[in-house]
Amino acid sequence: MAKTKVQILETGASPAQDASPGGYKVFNRIIDWITNDRLQLLNITDRINEIVRKSGIQDGLVHLQSLHTTSAVFINEWQDALIHDVKNFFEQVVLRDQYYRHNDPEHSDCERKNADSHLRGMLMGQTLCLQVRNASVLLGTWQSIIFAEFDGPRSRSLAVQVSGI
Amino acid sequence: MAKTKVQILETGASPAQDASPGGYKVFNRIIDWITNDRLQLLNITDRINEIVRKSGIQDGLVHLQSLHTTSAVFINEWQDALIHDVKNFFEQVVLRDQYYRHNDPEHSDCERKNADSHLRGMLMGQTLCLQVRNASVLLGTWQSIIFAEFDGPRSRSLAVQVSGI
Amino acid sequence: MAKTKVQILETGASPAQDASPGGYKVFNRIIDWITNDRLQLLNITDRINEIVRKSGIQDGLVHLQSLHTTSAVFINEWQDALIHDVKNFFEQVVLRDQYYRHNDPEHSDCERKNADSHLRGMLMGQTLCLQVRNASVLLGTWQSIIFAEFDGPRSRSLAVQVSGI
């Protein structure tokens, strides 16, 4: 992943919605990337932890939602060799080069020929919800939060919501 | 999907559980369908948005949970050509016509021969959690909420819970 | 599953974080298992319901998060014949015996040769969020909560968080 340059912008900042002093709060952010490759994985763990810390929330949930169908968010170990295997798995479980109506001009006006990207995003899911404990994201020793680009290069937005007390 | 007639009933309505004036609330609903085909996809986005609006909740989460193992809820673009590809993908990734113990009277008392339906539901997941922002479900431009029937025709129930402030 | 002996320990108990009398609460627990097989499924429904009851929360969410990448949590019917089919499905959809860089000493220092376990965990997901209604986990008639071990035997921890009112 050495040559991957990812630009991260923080937009859409909203003040925490505080229900009552010391009570339940909701803290919303949108973070943005520009991806470089058609199939690309990004380790976004540090960025999510930073937002959780900023929220001031000690206990609750952090919810991640990619705003694009041809992307996904999930957990895995972040190791170069494994990331290579993960990409191969996506290419095997959903083939790019087979007939799809979504890629056929007779049935679809989509010019990106990205039916495989849609199926990969759907299979892995665009959302991930994790626990917040002691003011940080709960993760096991080998767990990283991974954003998957399935139809890059593109500008991508991830909505992050921290809620709790 | 033109010939699909889906009946939607709203049942199990409960008043919002309001913790304190202006504070955290939980709003529960059950919505019902009668599906028409063995493998059928339904766009339920408008129904979910309607429930979120009724809840009066501005910021928080909306959680969807199908109460049936042989069904699923997920996100994808709602385009006829793609929906056709999605159905084909389910038929390819989990084959219907292979040996399953669940379909074998020697091992199972299930008469529906629906092992494939169970595996498809398990793979895609019966739950989906999305963010509520500005009193509506947060969705990207091309994101629709899709309910998948894997063993219809049947009566199906989806539990919807909106929580937040 | 008759010969499976699973030891369940409850650790990391924390008092419920109570925001205000009658208000939003967060209740955290960690439960532990020692698994027996490389690929093993456990029905953890009763354990989760017990924690929800202890939490005293009537309406809200229960969030489950396995702290290990080579494991998963999901819903399915708990029937012996079907559990057999589910295991076969995992072995088919992600092959163990093919080349993976993660298993290759030239690319990886992982001695467990468990690339397949990582891919199975990633595909199924380490988290599951369910609704709490009337002080118990909302589940359909045939829905059980299943923990999947993909790289046992091992000691495993599941973080359970109940939040709501």
Coordinates of C-alpha atoms in Angstrom, one line a residue:
Chain A
M1 CA 0.0 0.0 0.0
A2 CA 3.1 2.2 0.0
K3 CA 2.3 4.2 -3.1
T4 CA -1.2 4.9 -2.0
K5 CA -1.7 8.6 -1.3
V6 CA -5.1 9.2 0.3
Q7 CA -6.4 12.6 1.0
I8 CA -8.6 12.9 4.0
L9 CA -10.8 15.8 4.6
E10 CA -13.2 16.4 7.4
T11 CA -16.4 18.0 6.4
G12 CA -20.0 18.3 7.6
A13 CA -19.0 18.9 11.2
S14 CA -21.9 19.4 13.5
P15 CA -21.8 20.2 17.2
A16 CA -22.7 17.3 19.5
Q17 CA -26.4 17.2 20.1
D18 CA -26.5 17.1 23.9
A19 CA -29.8 16.0 25.4
S20 CA -29.0 17.0 28.9
P21 CA -26.0 17.8 31.0
G22 CA -24.1 14.5 31.3
G23 CA -26.7 12.7 29.4
Y24 CA -27.1 11.0 26.0
K25 CA -25.3 12.7 23.1
V26 CA -25.1 12.2 19.3
F27 CA -21.9 13.4 17.5
N28 CA -22.0 13.4 13.7
R29 CA -19.1 13.8 11.2
I30 CA -18.5 13.1 7.6
I31 CA -14.9 12.1 6.4
D32 CA -13.8 12.1 2.8
W33 CA -11.2 10.4 0.7
I34 CA -10.0 10.4 -2.8
T35 CA -9.1 6.8 -3.7
N36 CA -6.5 5.8 -6.3
D37 CA -7.3 2.3 -7.6
R38 CA -10.4 0.4 -8.8
L39 CA -10.1 -2.1 -5.9
Q40 CA -8.4 -0.5 -2.9
L41 CA -8.4 -1.1 0.9
L42 CA -7.8 1.6 3.4
N43 CA -7.1 1.3 7.1
I44 CA -9.2 3.9 8.7
T45 CA -8.9 2.8 12.4
D46 CA -6.9 5.9 13.5
R47 CA -9.3 8.3 11.9
I48 CA -12.3 6.7 13.6
N49 CA -10.6 6.7 17.0
E50 CA -9.8 10.4 16.6
I51 CA -13.4 11.2 16.0
V52 CA -14.5 9.1 19.0
R53 CA -12.0 11.0 21.2
K54 CA -13.3 14.3 19.9
S55 CA -16.9 13.4 20.6
G56 CA -16.3 13.2 24.4
I57 CA -18.5 10.1 24.6
Q58 CA -17.3 7.5 27.1
D59 CA -19.7 4.6 26.5
G60 CA -21.9 3.8 23.6
L61 CA -21.8 3.1 19.9
V62 CA -19.9 4.4 16.9
H63 CA -21.7 3.8 13.6
L64 CA -19.9 4.0 10.2
Q65 CA -21.8 4.3 7.0
S66 CA -20.3 4.7 3.6
L67 CA -22.5 6.8 1.4
H68 CA -21.7 4.7 -1.8
T69 CA -23.1 1.4 -2.9
T70 CA -19.9 0.3 -4.6
S71 CA -17.9 0.4 -1.3
A72 CA -17.9 -1.3 2.0
V73 CA -16.7 -1.1 5.6
F74 CA -15.5 -4.1 7.6
I75 CA -13.0 -5.5 10.1
N76 CA -9.9 -7.6 9.5
E77 CA -6.2 -7.8 10.4
W78 CA -4.2 -5.2 8.6
Q79 CA -1.3 -7.2 7.2
D80 CA 0.2 -6.7 3.7
A81 CA 0.1 -10.4 2.8
L82 CA -3.5 -10.8 4.0
I83 CA -4.7 -7.6 2.3
H84 CA -3.4 -9.1 -1.0
D85 CA -5.5 -12.3 -0.2
V86 CA -8.5 -10.2 0.6
K87 CA -8.4 -8.5 -2.8
N88 CA -8.0 -11.8 -4.5
F89 CA -11.0 -13.2 -2.6
F90 CA -13.2 -10.3 -3.8
E91 CA -12.1 -10.9 -7.4
Q92 CA -13.0 -14.6 -7.0
V93 CA -16.2 -14.5 -5.1
V94 CA -17.7 -11.9 -7.5
L95 CA -16.3 -12.1 -11.0
R96 CA -15.8 -8.9 -13.0
D97 CA -15.8 -10.5 -16.5
Q98 CA -19.1 -12.2 -16.9
Y99 CA -22.3 -11.0 -18.3
Y100 CA -24.3 -8.6 -16.2
R101 CA -27.4 -6.7 -17.3
H102 CA -26.2 -3.7 -15.4
N103 CA -23.2 -3.5 -17.8
D104 CA -25.3 -4.1 -20.9
P105 CA -26.3 -0.9 -22.7
E106 CA -29.5 -2.6 -23.9
H107 CA -30.7 -2.8 -20.3
S108 CA -28.8 -0.1 -18.4
D109 CA -27.6 3.4 -18.8
C110 CA -24.7 2.9 -16.4
E111 CA -21.5 3.6 -18.2
R112 CA -19.1 2.4 -15.5
K113 CA -19.6 -1.3 -16.1
N114 CA -19.5 -1.8 -12.4
A115 CA -22.0 -4.6 -11.6
D116 CA -19.2 -6.5 -9.9
S117 CA -18.5 -3.4 -7.7
H118 CA -22.2 -3.3 -6.7
L119 CA -22.3 -7.0 -5.8
R120 CA -19.0 -6.7 -3.8
G121 CA -20.3 -3.7 -1.8
M122 CA -23.6 -5.4 -1.2
L123 CA -22.0 -8.6 0.0
M124 CA -19.6 -6.9 2.5
G125 CA -22.0 -4.1 3.6
Q126 CA -21.7 -0.4 3.7
T127 CA -22.2 -0.1 7.4
L128 CA -20.3 -1.1 10.6
C129 CA -21.3 -0.5 14.2
L130 CA -18.7 -0.9 17.0
Q131 CA -18.8 -0.3 20.7
V132 CA -17.3 2.7 22.4
R133 CA -15.8 1.9 25.8
N134 CA -13.6 4.1 27.9
A135 CA -13.8 6.9 25.3
S136 CA -12.3 4.8 22.5
V137 CA -13.4 2.3 19.8
L138 CA -13.4 -1.3 21.2
L139 CA -11.2 -3.4 19.0
G140 CA -9.4 -6.7 19.5
T141 CA -5.6 -6.8 19.3
W142 CA -5.6 -7.7 15.6
Q143 CA -8.8 -5.9 14.5
S144 CA -8.5 -2.9 12.1
I145 CA -11.4 -1.0 10.5
I146 CA -11.1 -1.2 6.7
F147 CA -12.8 0.8 4.0
A148 CA -13.1 -1.0 0.7
E149 CA -13.2 0.9 -2.6
F150 CA -14.7 -1.3 -5.3
D151 CA -15.0 1.2 -8.1
G152 CA -12.3 3.7 -7.8
P153 CA -10.6 6.0 -8.3
R154 CA -13.2 8.2 -6.8
S155 CA -14.1 10.7 -4.1
R156 CA -15.7 8.9 -1.2
S157 CA -17.6 10.0 2.0
L158 CA -18.1 8.1 5.2
A159 CA -20.6 9.2 7.8
V160 CA -19.5 8.6 11.4
Q161 CA -21.9 8.9 14.2
V162 CA -20.9 8.5 17.9
S163 CA -23.8 8.2 20.4
G164 CA -23.9 7.4 24.1
I165 CA -22.9 9.0 27.3
Chain B
M1 CA -40.9 -5.9 -10.6
A2 CA -44.0 -4.6 -12.3
K3 CA -46.3 -7.4 -11.5
T4 CA -45.3 -7.6 -7.9
K5 CA -48.1 -6.6 -5.6
V6 CA -47.0 -6.2 -2.1
Q7 CA -49.3 -5.6 0.8
I8 CA -47.8 -3.6 3.6
L9 CA -49.5 -3.6 7.0
E10 CA -48.3 -1.7 10.0
T11 CA -48.8 -3.5 13.2
G12 CA -47.4 -3.6 16.7
A13 CA -47.3 0.1 17.0
S14 CA -46.0 1.2 20.4
P15 CA -45.9 4.8 21.7
A16 CA -42.4 6.2 21.8
Q17 CA -40.7 5.5 25.1
D18 CA -39.6 9.0 26.1
A19 CA -37.0 9.1 28.8
S20 CA -37.3 12.8 29.6
P21 CA -38.6 15.9 27.8
G22 CA -36.3 16.5 24.9
G23 CA -34.2 13.4 25.8
Y24 CA -33.4 10.0 24.4
K25 CA -36.3 8.1 22.9
V26 CA -37.0 4.7 21.5
F27 CA -39.7 4.3 18.9
N28 CA -40.7 0.7 17.9
R29 CA -42.8 -0.5 14.9
I30 CA -43.3 -3.8 13.1
I31 CA -44.1 -3.7 9.4
D32 CA -45.5 -6.7 7.4
W33 CA -45.5 -7.9 3.8
I34 CA -46.9 -10.7 1.8
T35 CA -44.3 -11.7 -0.7
N36 CA -45.1 -13.2 -4.1
D37 CA -42.0 -15.1 -5.4
R38 CA -39.5 -17.5 -3.9
L39 CA -36.6 -15.1 -4.5
Q40 CA -37.9 -11.5 -4.4
L41 CA -36.4 -8.1 -3.7
L42 CA -38.4 -5.2 -2.3
N43 CA -37.4 -1.5 -2.1
I44 CA -38.5 -0.5 1.4
T45 CA -36.7 2.9 1.6
D46 CA -39.9 5.0 1.6
R47 CA -41.5 2.9 4.3
I48 CA -38.5 3.3 6.6
N49 CA -38.3 7.0 6.0
E50 CA -42.0 7.3 6.9
I51 CA -41.4 5.6 10.2
V52 CA -38.4 7.7 11.0
R53 CA -40.4 10.9 10.3
K54 CA -43.2 9.6 12.6
S55 CA -40.8 8.9 15.4
G56 CA -40.0 12.6 15.8
I57 CA -36.3 11.6 16.3
Q58 CA -33.8 14.1 14.8
D59 CA -30.4 12.3 15.4
G60 CA -29.7 8.7 16.2
L61 CA -30.0 5.3 14.7
V62 CA -32.7 3.3 12.9
H63 CA -32.3 -0.4 13.3
L64 CA -34.1 -2.9 10.9
Q65 CA -34.4 -6.6 11.8
S66 CA -36.2 -9.1 9.7
L67 CA -37.8 -11.7 12.0
H68 CA -37.1 -14.6 9.6
T69 CA -33.9 -16.5 9.0
T70 CA -34.7 -17.0 5.3
S71 CA -34.7 -13.3 4.5
A72 CA -32.2 -10.4 4.6
V73 CA -32.0 -6.6 4.6
F74 CA -29.2 -4.7 2.9
I75 CA -28.3 -1.7 0.7
N76 CA -27.9 -1.4 -3.0
E77 CA -28.9 0.7 -6.0
W78 CA -32.5 0.1 -7.0
Q79 CA -32.1 -0.4 -10.8
D80 CA -34.0 -3.1 -12.7
A81 CA -31.0 -4.4 -14.5
L82 CA -28.9 -4.6 -11.4
I83 CA -31.7 -6.2 -9.4
H84 CA -31.7 -8.9 -12.0
D85 CA -27.9 -9.4 -11.5
V86 CA -28.3 -9.4 -7.7
K87 CA -30.8 -12.3 -7.9
N88 CA -28.5 -14.2 -10.3
F89 CA -25.6 -13.6 -7.8
F90 CA -27.6 -15.2 -5.0
E91 CA -28.4 -18.2 -7.1
Q92 CA -24.7 -18.6 -8.0
V93 CA -23.1 -18.0 -4.6
V94 CA -25.4 -20.4 -2.8
L95 CA -26.7 -23.2 -5.1
R96 CA -30.2 -24.5 -4.6
D97 CA -29.7 -27.9 -6.3
Q98 CA -27.0 -29.6 -4.3
Y99 CA -27.2 -32.0 -1.4
Y100 CA -28.1 -30.4 1.9
R101 CA -28.8 -32.4 5.1
H102 CA -31.5 -29.8 5.9
N103 CA -33.4 -30.9 2.8
D104 CA -32.9 -34.6 3.6
P105 CA -35.8 -36.3 5.4
E106 CA -33.3 -38.7 7.0
H107 CA -31.7 -35.8 8.9
S108 CA -34.4 -33.1 9.0
D109 CA -38.1 -32.6 9.5
C110 CA -38.1 -29.4 7.4
E111 CA -40.4 -29.9 4.4
R112 CA -39.6 -26.7 2.7
K113 CA -36.3 -27.9 1.2
N114 CA -35.0 -24.4 1.9
A115 CA -31.3 -24.9 3.0
D116 CA -30.3 -22.5 0.2
S117 CA -32.7 -19.9 1.6
H118 CA -31.1 -20.2 5.1
L119 CA -27.6 -19.9 3.7
R120 CA -28.5 -16.8 1.6
G121 CA -30.2 -15.1 4.6
M122 CA -27.2 -15.9 6.8
L123 CA -24.7 -14.6 4.2
M124 CA -26.5 -11.3 3.7
G125 CA -27.7 -10.8 7.3
Q126 CA -31.2 -10.1 8.7
T127 CA -30.3 -6.8 10.3
L128 CA -29.3 -3.3 9.1
C129 CA -28.5 -0.3 11.2
L130 CA -28.4 3.2 9.6
Q131 CA -27.9 6.7 10.8
V132 CA -30.8 9.2 11.4
R133 CA -29.7 12.8 10.7
N134 CA -32.0 15.8 10.4
A135 CA -35.1 13.6 11.1
S136 CA -34.5 11.3 8.1
V137 CA -32.6 8.1 7.2
L138 CA -29.1 8.9 6.0
L139 CA -28.6 7.4 2.6
G140 CA -26.2 8.2 -0.3
T141 CA -27.6 9.3 -3.6
W142 CA -27.8 5.8 -5.0
Q143 CA -28.5 3.9 -1.8
S144 CA -31.8 2.1 -1.4
I145 CA -32.9 -0.2 1.5
I146 CA -33.7 -3.6 0.1
F147 CA -35.6 -6.5 1.8
A148 CA -34.8 -9.9 0.3
E149 CA -37.2 -12.7 0.4
F150 CA -35.3 -16.0 -0.1
D151 CA -38.2 -18.5 0.6
G152 CA -41.5 -16.9 -0.5
P153 CA -44.3 -16.5 -1.1
R154 CA -44.8 -15.8 2.6
S155 CA -45.9 -13.3 5.2
R156 CA -42.9 -11.4 6.5
S157 CA -42.4 -9.0 9.4
L158 CA -39.7 -6.4 9.9
A159 CA -39.0 -4.8 13.2
V160 CA -38.0 -1.2 13.0
Q161 CA -36.6 0.7 15.9
V162 CA -35.7 4.4 15.9
S163 CA -33.6 5.6 18.8
G164 CA -32.0 8.9 19.6
I165 CA -32.9 12.5 20.4
Chain C
M1 CA -22.8 -30.7 18.8
A2 CA -23.3 -33.2 21.6
K3 CA -19.6 -33.7 22.5
T4 CA -18.8 -30.0 22.5
K5 CA -17.9 -28.8 26.0
V6 CA -17.8 -25.1 26.1
Q7 CA -16.6 -23.2 29.1
I8 CA -18.3 -19.9 29.6
L9 CA -16.8 -17.3 31.9
E10 CA -18.2 -13.8 32.5
T11 CA -15.5 -11.2 33.0
G12 CA -15.1 -7.5 32.7
A13 CA -18.3 -6.8 34.5
S14 CA -19.0 -3.1 34.7
P15 CA -21.8 -1.4 36.5
A16 CA -24.4 0.1 34.2
Q17 CA -23.6 3.7 33.3
D18 CA -26.8 5.4 34.3
A19 CA -27.2 8.9 32.8
S20 CA -30.2 9.9 34.9
P21 CA -32.9 8.2 36.9
G22 CA -35.0 6.3 34.4
G23 CA -32.9 7.6 31.5
Y24 CA -30.5 6.2 29.0
K25 CA -28.1 3.5 30.2
V26 CA -25.2 1.6 28.9
F27 CA -24.4 -1.9 30.3
N28 CA -21.1 -3.6 29.3
R29 CA -20.0 -7.2 29.7
I30 CA -17.4 -9.5 28.2
I31 CA -18.1 -13.2 27.9
D32 CA -15.5 -15.8 27.2
W33 CA -15.3 -19.3 25.7
I34 CA -12.8 -22.0 25.0
T35 CA -13.6 -23.5 21.7
N36 CA -12.8 -27.2 20.7
D37 CA -12.6 -27.4 17.0
R38 CA -11.1 -25.5 14.1
L39 CA -14.5 -24.7 12.6
Q40 CA -17.2 -24.7 15.3
L41 CA -20.6 -23.0 15.8
L42 CA -22.0 -22.1 19.2
N43 CA -25.6 -21.2 20.0
I44 CA -25.2 -18.2 22.4
T45 CA -28.8 -17.0 22.5
D46 CA -29.5 -17.9 26.1
R47 CA -26.3 -16.2 27.3
I48 CA -27.2 -13.0 25.5
N49 CA -30.7 -13.0 26.8
E50 CA -29.4 -13.4 30.3
I51 CA -27.1 -10.4 30.0
V52 CA -30.0 -8.3 28.6
R53 CA -32.2 -9.3 31.5
K54 CA -29.4 -8.3 34.0
S55 CA -29.0 -4.9 32.3
G56 CA -32.5 -3.8 33.4
I57 CA -32.9 -2.1 30.0
Q58 CA -36.4 -2.4 28.5
D59 CA -36.0 -0.8 25.1
G60 CA -32.9 -0.3 23.0
L61 CA -30.1 -2.2 21.4
V62 CA -27.8 -5.1 22.3
H63 CA -24.5 -5.0 20.4
L64 CA -22.3 -8.1 20.1
Q65 CA -18.7 -7.8 19.0
S66 CA -16.3 -10.7 18.8
L67 CA -12.8 -9.4 19.6
H68 CA -11.1 -11.7 17.1
T69 CA -10.8 -11.4 13.3
T70 CA -11.0 -15.2 12.7
S71 CA -14.5 -15.5 14.2
A72 CA -18.0 -14.2 13.5
V73 CA -21.5 -13.6 15.0
F74 CA -24.7 -14.0 13.0
I75 CA -28.3 -15.3 13.0
N76 CA -29.6 -18.6 11.7
E77 CA -31.9 -21.5 12.8
W78 CA -30.2 -23.8 15.3
Q79 CA -30.9 -27.2 13.7
D80 CA -28.3 -30.0 13.6
A81 CA -28.8 -30.8 9.9
L82 CA -28.6 -27.1 9.0
I83 CA -25.5 -26.5 11.1
H84 CA -23.8 -29.2 9.2
D85 CA -24.7 -27.4 5.9
V86 CA -23.6 -24.1 7.2
K87 CA -20.1 -25.5 8.0
N88 CA -19.9 -27.0 4.5
F89 CA -20.9 -23.7 3.0
F90 CA -18.0 -21.9 4.8
E91 CA -15.6 -24.6 3.5
Q92 CA -16.9 -24.1 0.0
V93 CA -17.2 -20.4 -0.3
V94 CA -13.7 -19.8 1.1
L95 CA -11.3 -22.7 0.3
R96 CA -8.7 -23.6 2.9
D97 CA -6.3 -25.4 0.5
Q98 CA -5.3 -22.8 -2.0
Y99 CA -2.4 -20.5 -2.2
Y100 CA -2.6 -17.5 0.2
R101 CA 0.2 -15.0 0.8
H102 CA -0.8 -14.9 4.4
N103 CA 0.2 -18.6 4.7
D104 CA 3.4 -18.2 2.8
P105 CA 6.5 -17.7 5.0
E106 CA 8.1 -15.6 2.3
H107 CA 5.4 -13.0 2.7
S108 CA 4.0 -13.5 6.2
D109 CA 5.2 -14.3 9.7
C110 CA 1.8 -15.9 10.6
E111 CA 2.4 -19.5 11.6
R112 CA -1.3 -20.5 11.9
K113 CA -1.8 -20.7 8.1
N114 CA -5.3 -19.3 8.7
A115 CA -5.9 -17.1 5.7
D116 CA -9.2 -19.0 5.2
S117 CA -10.2 -18.2 8.8
H118 CA -9.6 -14.5 8.2
L119 CA -11.6 -14.5 5.0
R120 CA -14.5 -16.4 6.6
G121 CA -14.6 -14.0 9.6
M122 CA -14.5 -11.0 7.3
L123 CA -17.3 -12.3 5.1
M124 CA -19.7 -13.0 7.9
G125 CA -18.7 -10.1 10.2
Q126 CA -17.6 -9.9 13.8
T127 CA -20.5 -7.8 14.9
L128 CA -24.2 -8.1 15.3
C129 CA -26.7 -5.6 16.6
L130 CA -30.2 -6.6 17.7
Q131 CA -33.2 -4.8 19.2
V132 CA -34.2 -5.0 22.8
R133 CA -37.9 -4.9 23.4
N134 CA -39.8 -5.7 26.6
A135 CA -36.5 -6.4 28.4
S136 CA -35.4 -9.2 26.1
V137 CA -33.6 -9.7 22.8
L138 CA -36.0 -9.5 19.8
L139 CA -35.7 -12.7 17.8
G140 CA -38.1 -14.4 15.4
T141 CA -39.3 -17.9 16.2
W142 CA -36.5 -19.6 14.4
Q143 CA -33.7 -17.2 15.0
S144 CA -30.8 -18.1 17.2
I145 CA -27.6 -16.1 17.8
I146 CA -24.6 -18.0 16.6
F147 CA -20.9 -17.5 17.3
A148 CA -18.6 -19.0 14.7
E149 CA -15.1 -20.1 15.5
F150 CA -13.0 -20.2 12.3
D151 CA -9.6 -20.9 13.8
G152 CA -10.0 -23.0 17.0
P153 CA -9.4 -24.4 19.4
R154 CA -8.9 -21.1 21.2
S155 CA -10.0 -18.9 24.0
R156 CA -12.5 -16.3 22.6
S157 CA -14.1 -13.1 24.0
L158 CA -17.3 -11.5 23.0
A159 CA -18.1 -7.9 24.1
V160 CA -21.8 -7.4 24.8
Q161 CA -23.2 -3.9 25.2
V162 CA -26.8 -3.2 26.1
S163 CA -27.9 0.4 25.7
G164 CA -31.3 2.1 26.0
I165 CA -33.9 2.9 28.6

